[in-house]
XYZ file of C-alpha atoms in Angstrom:
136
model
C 232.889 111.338 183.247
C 233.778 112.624 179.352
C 234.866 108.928 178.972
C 231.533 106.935 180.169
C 229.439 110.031 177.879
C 231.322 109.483 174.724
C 231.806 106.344 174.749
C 227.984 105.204 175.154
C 226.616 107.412 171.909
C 228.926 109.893 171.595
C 230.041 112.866 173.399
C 226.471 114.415 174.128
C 226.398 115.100 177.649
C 223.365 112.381 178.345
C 225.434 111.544 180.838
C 224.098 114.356 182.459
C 220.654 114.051 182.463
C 219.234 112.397 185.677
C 216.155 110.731 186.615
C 215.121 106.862 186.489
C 216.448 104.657 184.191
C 219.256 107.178 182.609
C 222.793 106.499 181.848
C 223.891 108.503 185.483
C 221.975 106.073 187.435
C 223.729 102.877 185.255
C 226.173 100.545 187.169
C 228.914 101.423 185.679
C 228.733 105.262 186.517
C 227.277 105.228 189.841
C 230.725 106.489 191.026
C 231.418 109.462 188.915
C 231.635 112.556 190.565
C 231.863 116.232 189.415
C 228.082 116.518 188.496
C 227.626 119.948 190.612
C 230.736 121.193 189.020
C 229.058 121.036 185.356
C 225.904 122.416 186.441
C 227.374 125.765 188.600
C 229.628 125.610 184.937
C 226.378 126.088 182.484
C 224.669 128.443 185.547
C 227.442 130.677 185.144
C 227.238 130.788 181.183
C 223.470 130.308 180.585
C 223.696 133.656 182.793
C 226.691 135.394 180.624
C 225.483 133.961 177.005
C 221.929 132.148 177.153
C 221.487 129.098 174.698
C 225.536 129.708 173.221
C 227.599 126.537 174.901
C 225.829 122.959 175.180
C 226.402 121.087 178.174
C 228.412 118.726 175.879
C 230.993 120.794 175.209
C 231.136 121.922 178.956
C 232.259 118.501 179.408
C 234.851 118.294 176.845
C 236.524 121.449 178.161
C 236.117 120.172 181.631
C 238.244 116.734 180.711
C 240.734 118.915 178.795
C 241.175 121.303 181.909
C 241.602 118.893 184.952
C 244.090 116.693 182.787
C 246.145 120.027 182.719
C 245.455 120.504 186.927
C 246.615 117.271 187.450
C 249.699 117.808 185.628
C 248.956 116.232 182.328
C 249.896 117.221 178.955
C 250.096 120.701 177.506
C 246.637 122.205 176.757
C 245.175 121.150 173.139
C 242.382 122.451 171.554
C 238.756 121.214 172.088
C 236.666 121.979 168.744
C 233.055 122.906 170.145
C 229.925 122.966 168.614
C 228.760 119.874 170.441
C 224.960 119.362 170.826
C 223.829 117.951 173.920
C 221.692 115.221 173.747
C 218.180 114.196 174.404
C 218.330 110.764 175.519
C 219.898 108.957 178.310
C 219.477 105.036 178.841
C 220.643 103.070 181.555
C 220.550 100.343 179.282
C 222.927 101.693 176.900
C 225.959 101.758 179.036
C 226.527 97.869 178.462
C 228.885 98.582 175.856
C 231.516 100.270 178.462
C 234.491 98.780 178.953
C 234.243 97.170 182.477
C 237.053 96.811 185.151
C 236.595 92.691 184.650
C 236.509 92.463 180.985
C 239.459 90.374 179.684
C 241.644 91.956 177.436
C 240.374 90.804 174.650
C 236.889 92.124 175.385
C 237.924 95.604 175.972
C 240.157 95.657 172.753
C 236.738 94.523 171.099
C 234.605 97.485 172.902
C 237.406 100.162 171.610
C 237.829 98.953 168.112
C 233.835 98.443 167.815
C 234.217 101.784 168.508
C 236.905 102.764 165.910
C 239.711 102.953 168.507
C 242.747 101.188 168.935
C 244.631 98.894 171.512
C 246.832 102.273 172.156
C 244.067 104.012 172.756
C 242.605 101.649 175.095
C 245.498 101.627 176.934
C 245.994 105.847 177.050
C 242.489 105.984 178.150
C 242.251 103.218 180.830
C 245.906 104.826 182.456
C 243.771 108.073 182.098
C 240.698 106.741 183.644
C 242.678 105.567 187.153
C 244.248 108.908 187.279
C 244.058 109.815 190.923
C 242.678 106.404 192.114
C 245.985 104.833 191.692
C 248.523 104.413 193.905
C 252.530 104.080 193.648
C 254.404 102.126 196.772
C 257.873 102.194 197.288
């Protein structure tokens, strides 16, 4: 889920937002789950420290924590401060890296986007995390 919100206009949250026409309702994020696990996250804050930690950031320190439950890498620090953002179009999601791109389309998605062909390739192994399968 941190993947499809940053990558569309930055790591925002708008993700989040639901109703017609929004980014959650896009093709290419139809299948993410964990939505009720943000929201009972921000109920339990908003009721501990009202209007202190954005939605945004919730996310962020959500990614960083179940990459450490599934056995991931050591915990790193997640700078916060994020703002959560206002706008969320369906429309914008057509610059995600699909499944079916060729290569060479998704290295030109993640270095229009100032990242690299190593970082394409940390975050796609990332992104099939727990959907992939080893056979003997």
């Amino acid at each position: 889920m941190f993947f499809h919100d940053c990558f569309v206009n930055g790591c925002d949250a708008s993700i989040l937002i639901s109703g017609p026409g929004t980014e959650r309702t896009a093709p290419p994020n139809t299948l993410l789950r964990g939505y009720e696990i943000i929201d009972a996250a921000k109920t339990q804050l908003e009721a501990e420290c009202p209007g202190v930690v954005s939605c945004a950031d919730i996310l962020a320190i959500a990614a960083r924590d179940s990459v450490l439950l599934a056995g991931g890498i050591a915990r790193w620090q997640v700078p916060t401060g994020r703002r959560d953002g206002l706008v969320s179009r369906a429309s914008d999601t057509s610059n995600l890296p699909a499944f079916n791109d060729a290569v060479d389309v998704q290295i030109r998605k993640f270095s229009e986007k100032g990242l690299s062909t190593q970082d394409l390739v940390t975050l796609s192994g990332a992104h099939t995390l727990g959907t992939a399968a080893h056979k003997c």
